[in-house]
């Protein structure tokens, strides 16, 4: 009887309708929050956030992620972010060492070419940048054949763990050396190779600007 009276009461009906509306609104809001939460990632924990170190080469920049200092000679120098597109950094290191070795030989050859020549009128050009076009074609061809033979004989080591180690050690520098000593030798070769690459570019620019032998630059 009491429930019938409450249902028939004109004041109770609006209260029931308000409660029903509020309940439906709460359910809808809960559903929206659950749907929005599906698009949010987990909150980062204090242990998962790693602060990257500053680059040793550029202290005002962050060290690139892949250049973590584990490789010999790594000082975090990668302004063009080439490490980010490299799948294998060992292959990039092998290319760096190879170019450094070529640059060291090129610097020595650049200077020798200006002052020493083999007999023959075709080999007396003292300008290193134009000499390849004045010597016979066979002379250039034999250089290309030697370079190609070296590349073919070492192609199996190009993608290995140590692509810079070609097994060429006529003076036995590696015999009896510890890992720390070998790392020191590798660092010395890397440093000299990097310097030679920059030096060769400077030698070419200087020769193009002044058209004089490198050792004869007095005005």
PDB file of C-alpha atoms in Angstrom, residues 118 122-123 131-132 134-146:
ATOM      1  CA  UNK A 118     109.959   7.466 -61.745  1.00  0.00           C
ATOM      2  CA  UNK A 122     105.180  10.877 -68.907  1.00  0.00           C
ATOM      3  CA  UNK A 123     105.832  10.731 -65.157  1.00  0.00           C
ATOM      4  CA  UNK A 131      99.169  13.756 -62.905  1.00  0.00           C
ATOM      5  CA  UNK A 132      96.593  10.942 -63.414  1.00  0.00           C
ATOM      6  CA  UNK A 134      99.230  12.795 -68.026  1.00  0.00           C
ATOM      7  CA  UNK A 135     100.491   9.286 -67.255  1.00  0.00           C
ATOM      8  CA  UNK A 136      99.710   6.364 -69.589  1.00  0.00           C
ATOM      9  CA  UNK A 137      96.348   4.658 -69.127  1.00  0.00           C
ATOM     10  CA  UNK A 138      98.111   1.419 -68.182  1.00  0.00           C
ATOM     11  CA  UNK A 139      99.544   3.090 -65.076  1.00  0.00           C
ATOM     12  CA  UNK A 140      96.100   4.070 -63.831  1.00  0.00           C
ATOM     13  CA  UNK A 141      94.693   0.679 -64.767  1.00  0.00           C
ATOM     14  CA  UNK A 142      97.221  -1.211 -62.691  1.00  0.00           C
ATOM     15  CA  UNK A 143      96.329   0.901 -59.634  1.00  0.00           C
ATOM     16  CA  UNK A 144      92.656   0.102 -60.120  1.00  0.00           C
ATOM     17  CA  UNK A 145      93.435  -3.609 -60.540  1.00  0.00           C
ATOM     18  CA  UNK A 146      95.447  -3.687 -57.317  1.00  0.00           C
TER      19      UNK A 146
END
